[in-house]
Short mmCIF file of C-alpha atoms in Angstrom, two decimals:
data_model
loop_
_atom_site.label_atom_id
_atom_site.label_comp_id
_atom_site.label_asym_id
_atom_site.label_seq_id
_atom_site.Cartn_x
_atom_site.Cartn_y
_atom_site.Cartn_z
CA MET U 1 -27.38 -111.42 -0.30
CA THR U 2 -29.03 -111.94 -3.69
CA ASP U 3 -27.72 -109.94 -6.62
CA PRO U 4 -30.87 -108.25 -8.00
CA THR U 5 -29.24 -107.78 -11.40
CA SER U 6 -28.38 -111.41 -12.00
CA GLY U 7 -30.74 -113.25 -9.68
CA ARG U 8 -27.78 -115.09 -8.14
CA ALA U 9 -26.32 -114.77 -4.72
CA ALA U 10 -23.35 -112.43 -4.64
CA PRO U 11 -20.28 -113.94 -2.98
CA PRO U 12 -20.24 -113.12 0.75
CA GLY U 13 -18.66 -109.75 1.46
CA LEU U 14 -18.55 -108.70 -2.19
CA PRO U 15 -20.83 -106.21 -3.89
CA ASP U 16 -22.96 -107.53 -6.73
CA LEU U 17 -21.82 -107.06 -10.32
CA GLY U 18 -24.40 -104.35 -10.99
CA GLU U 19 -23.00 -102.24 -8.14
CA LEU U 20 -19.48 -102.89 -9.38
CA LEU U 21 -20.36 -101.74 -12.90
CA VAL U 22 -21.73 -98.48 -11.48
CA LEU U 23 -18.34 -97.97 -9.82
CA VAL U 24 -16.50 -98.95 -13.00
CA ALA U 25 -18.53 -96.34 -14.89
CA ARG U 26 -17.04 -93.78 -12.48
CA GLY U 27 -13.53 -94.99 -13.30
CA ASP U 28 -12.97 -97.19 -10.23
CA ARG U 29 -10.10 -99.52 -11.17
CA ASP U 30 -10.51 -101.70 -8.08
CA ALA U 31 -14.14 -102.34 -9.00
CA PHE U 32 -13.08 -103.23 -12.54
CA GLU U 33 -10.54 -105.69 -11.13
CA GLN U 34 -13.38 -107.45 -9.28
CA VAL U 35 -15.55 -107.42 -12.41
CA TYR U 36 -12.63 -108.87 -14.37
CA GLU U 37 -12.05 -111.64 -11.83
CA ARG U 38 -15.72 -112.61 -11.77
CA LEU U 39 -16.50 -112.37 -15.49
CA SER U 40 -13.30 -113.24 -17.36
CA GLY U 41 -13.86 -116.99 -17.01
CA PRO U 42 -17.50 -117.05 -18.13
CA VAL U 43 -16.81 -114.62 -20.99
CA TYR U 44 -13.86 -116.71 -22.21
CA GLY U 45 -15.86 -119.94 -21.89
CA LEU U 46 -18.75 -118.60 -23.94
CA ALA U 47 -16.43 -117.25 -26.63
CA LEU U 48 -14.60 -120.59 -26.79
CA ARG U 49 -17.86 -122.49 -27.26
CA VAL U 50 -18.75 -120.26 -30.21
CA VAL U 51 -15.40 -119.83 -32.03
CA ARG U 52 -13.81 -123.15 -30.93
CA ASP U 53 -10.33 -121.63 -31.02
CA PRO U 54 -8.62 -120.81 -27.69
CA ALA U 55 -6.52 -117.97 -29.14
CA GLN U 56 -9.53 -116.27 -30.71
CA ALA U 57 -11.58 -116.85 -27.56
CA GLU U 58 -8.86 -115.09 -25.53
CA GLU U 59 -8.90 -112.13 -27.93
CA ILE U 60 -12.68 -111.91 -27.75
CA ALA U 61 -12.65 -112.09 -23.95
CA GLN U 62 -10.06 -109.31 -23.80
CA GLU U 63 -12.06 -107.15 -26.21
CA VAL U 64 -15.27 -107.68 -24.23
CA LEU U 65 -13.63 -106.85 -20.92
CA VAL U 66 -12.14 -103.67 -22.38
CA GLU U 67 -15.61 -102.85 -23.72
CA LEU U 68 -17.04 -103.38 -20.21
CA TRP U 69 -14.52 -100.86 -18.88
CA ARG U 70 -15.36 -98.33 -21.59
CA LYS U 71 -19.12 -98.83 -21.66
CA ALA U 72 -19.94 -99.58 -18.03
CA SER U 73 -22.11 -96.46 -17.97
CA HIS U 74 -24.36 -98.05 -20.60
CA TYR U 75 -25.33 -100.89 -18.27
CA ARG U 76 -28.99 -100.70 -17.21
CA PRO U 77 -29.93 -102.98 -14.28
CA ASP U 78 -33.62 -102.70 -15.18
CA LYS U 79 -32.87 -104.37 -18.55
CA GLY U 80 -31.20 -107.49 -17.08
CA GLY U 81 -28.38 -108.84 -15.00
CA ALA U 82 -24.79 -107.71 -15.28
CA THR U 83 -23.57 -111.20 -16.12
CA ALA U 84 -26.16 -111.55 -18.87
CA TRP U 85 -25.17 -108.14 -20.25
CA ALA U 86 -21.49 -109.12 -20.39
CA LEU U 87 -22.21 -112.55 -21.87
CA THR U 88 -24.47 -110.99 -24.50
CA MET U 89 -21.57 -108.75 -25.54
CA ALA U 90 -19.29 -111.78 -25.69
CA HIS U 91 -21.76 -113.84 -27.68
CA ARG U 92 -22.32 -111.08 -30.23
CA ARG U 93 -18.62 -110.48 -30.66
CA ALA U 94 -17.91 -114.21 -31.05
CA ILE U 95 -20.70 -114.61 -33.61
CA ASP U 96 -19.34 -111.60 -35.52
CA ARG U 97 -15.90 -113.24 -35.52
CA VAL U 98 -17.30 -116.51 -36.89
CA ARG U 99 -19.31 -114.70 -39.57
CA SER U 100 -16.32 -112.61 -40.58
CA ALA U 101 -14.12 -115.68 -40.91
CA GLN U 102 -16.78 -117.47 -42.96
CA ALA U 103 -17.22 -114.45 -45.24
CA GLY U 104 -13.45 -114.38 -45.81
CA ARG U 105 -13.42 -118.08 -46.68
CA ASP U 106 -16.37 -117.58 -49.03
CA ARG U 107 -14.60 -114.67 -50.80
CA GLU U 108 -11.44 -116.73 -51.22
CA GLU U 109 -13.42 -119.66 -52.54
CA ARG U 110 -15.27 -117.50 -55.06
CA ALA U 111 -12.06 -115.78 -56.17
CA GLY U 112 -10.23 -119.07 -56.69
CA ALA U 113 -13.07 -121.02 -58.24
CA PRO U 114 -13.23 -121.22 -62.01
CA GLY U 115 -16.47 -120.22 -63.70
CA PRO U 116 -19.07 -122.90 -64.21
CA ASP U 117 -18.55 -125.07 -67.24
CA TYR U 118 -21.21 -125.63 -69.87
CA ASP U 119 -22.27 -129.05 -68.53
CA GLN U 120 -22.86 -127.65 -65.06
CA VAL U 121 -24.94 -124.75 -66.39
CA ALA U 122 -27.01 -127.10 -68.55
CA GLU U 123 -27.55 -129.44 -65.61
CA GLU U 124 -28.68 -126.59 -63.34
CA ALA U 125 -31.08 -125.33 -66.02
CA GLY U 126 -32.53 -128.81 -66.42
CA THR U 127 -32.94 -129.17 -62.67
CA ARG U 128 -34.78 -125.85 -62.48
CA LEU U 129 -37.12 -126.92 -65.24
CA GLU U 130 -37.82 -130.19 -63.46
CA HIS U 131 -38.57 -128.33 -60.22
CA GLN U 132 -40.98 -126.03 -62.06
CA GLN U 133 -42.74 -129.02 -63.61
CA VAL U 134 -43.07 -130.76 -60.23
CA ARG U 135 -44.52 -127.58 -58.68
CA ARG U 136 -46.98 -127.28 -61.59
CA CYS U 137 -48.03 -130.92 -61.18
CA LEU U 138 -48.41 -130.51 -57.41
CA ARG U 139 -50.81 -127.63 -58.03
CA GLY U 140 -52.92 -130.09 -60.06
CA LEU U 141 -53.53 -132.33 -57.04
CA THR U 142 -56.45 -131.98 -54.66
CA PRO U 143 -55.59 -129.92 -51.56
CA THR U 144 -55.70 -133.01 -49.33
CA GLN U 145 -53.40 -134.98 -51.65
CA ARG U 146 -50.97 -132.07 -51.96
CA GLU U 147 -50.91 -131.53 -48.18
CA SER U 148 -50.26 -135.22 -47.44
CA ILE U 149 -47.51 -135.53 -50.07
CA THR U 150 -45.87 -132.27 -49.05
CA LEU U 151 -45.73 -133.30 -45.39
CA ALA U 152 -44.33 -136.74 -46.25
CA TYR U 153 -41.81 -135.88 -48.97
CA TYR U 154 -40.80 -132.33 -48.15
CA GLY U 155 -41.47 -132.38 -44.40
CA GLY U 156 -39.93 -135.81 -43.83
CA TYR U 157 -42.89 -137.16 -41.87
CA THR U 158 -43.93 -140.82 -41.86
CA TYR U 159 -47.43 -141.86 -42.96
CA ARG U 160 -48.42 -142.26 -39.31
CA GLU U 161 -47.07 -138.79 -38.42
CA VAL U 162 -48.89 -137.24 -41.39
CA ALA U 163 -52.12 -138.90 -40.22
CA GLU U 164 -51.63 -137.50 -36.71
CA LEU U 165 -50.81 -134.01 -38.00
CA LEU U 166 -53.87 -133.94 -40.24
CA GLY U 167 -56.15 -135.63 -37.73
CA VAL U 168 -57.24 -138.39 -40.12
CA GLY U 169 -56.84 -142.15 -40.23
CA LEU U 170 -53.71 -143.84 -41.50
CA ALA U 171 -55.65 -145.56 -44.30
CA ALA U 172 -57.00 -142.21 -45.52
CA VAL U 173 -53.48 -140.75 -45.68
CA LYS U 174 -52.17 -143.77 -47.58
CA THR U 175 -55.04 -143.54 -50.07
CA ARG U 176 -54.54 -139.79 -50.58
CA MET U 177 -50.84 -140.25 -51.14
CA ARG U 178 -51.23 -143.22 -53.49
CA ASP U 179 -53.80 -141.38 -55.61
CA GLY U 180 -51.72 -138.19 -55.54
CA LEU U 181 -48.54 -139.98 -56.55
CA ILE U 182 -50.34 -141.66 -59.45
CA ARG U 183 -51.55 -138.25 -60.64
CA LEU U 184 -48.02 -136.81 -60.25
CA ARG U 185 -46.57 -139.72 -62.23
CA ASP U 186 -49.03 -139.17 -65.04
CA CYS U 187 -48.51 -135.38 -65.03
CA LEU U 188 -44.72 -135.76 -65.14
CA GLY U 189 -44.95 -138.34 -67.92
CA VAL U 190 -43.13 -141.04 -65.97
CA ARG U 191 -43.68 -144.56 -67.27
CA ALA U 192 -43.79 -147.39 -64.74
#
């Protein structure tokens, strides 16, 4: 028998998870025991892949299974399979756990970090000015030169890949880039 809610075959003699969740929504503890047996492993495995800590993965799995018990009435078979519904809950909870831990580390880091020193502020200001000048100089290139250079230097493409992306010959791309780089050099005041 195929489980219409998950697309998988239900184990012989057992109701599908969707049917079990309907029973769980009515408070059927035996149905929840079957749901627990069938979903605890996959829920734990997914949580472990996300948080990479067995203790936290166990906590997440427990929280999700309790949530399945409490919110079984919210399950809608027409929206997707029961397994997918449970694993979505697990994934969201695991992601929330990772984000929360990262936010805590970020707060601690900001609280313990001394303010920027003068040299760092001056360096950042200089870098911003350089970036503004490069953007200004890029605007001075022809559209074809700017596109080729942007793909190569900011997109990480090779000359050959740029030529394929733009649908032009390799020699044309090399010429555009050479001419564009010469114009950038002159605009930025770089001496060779």
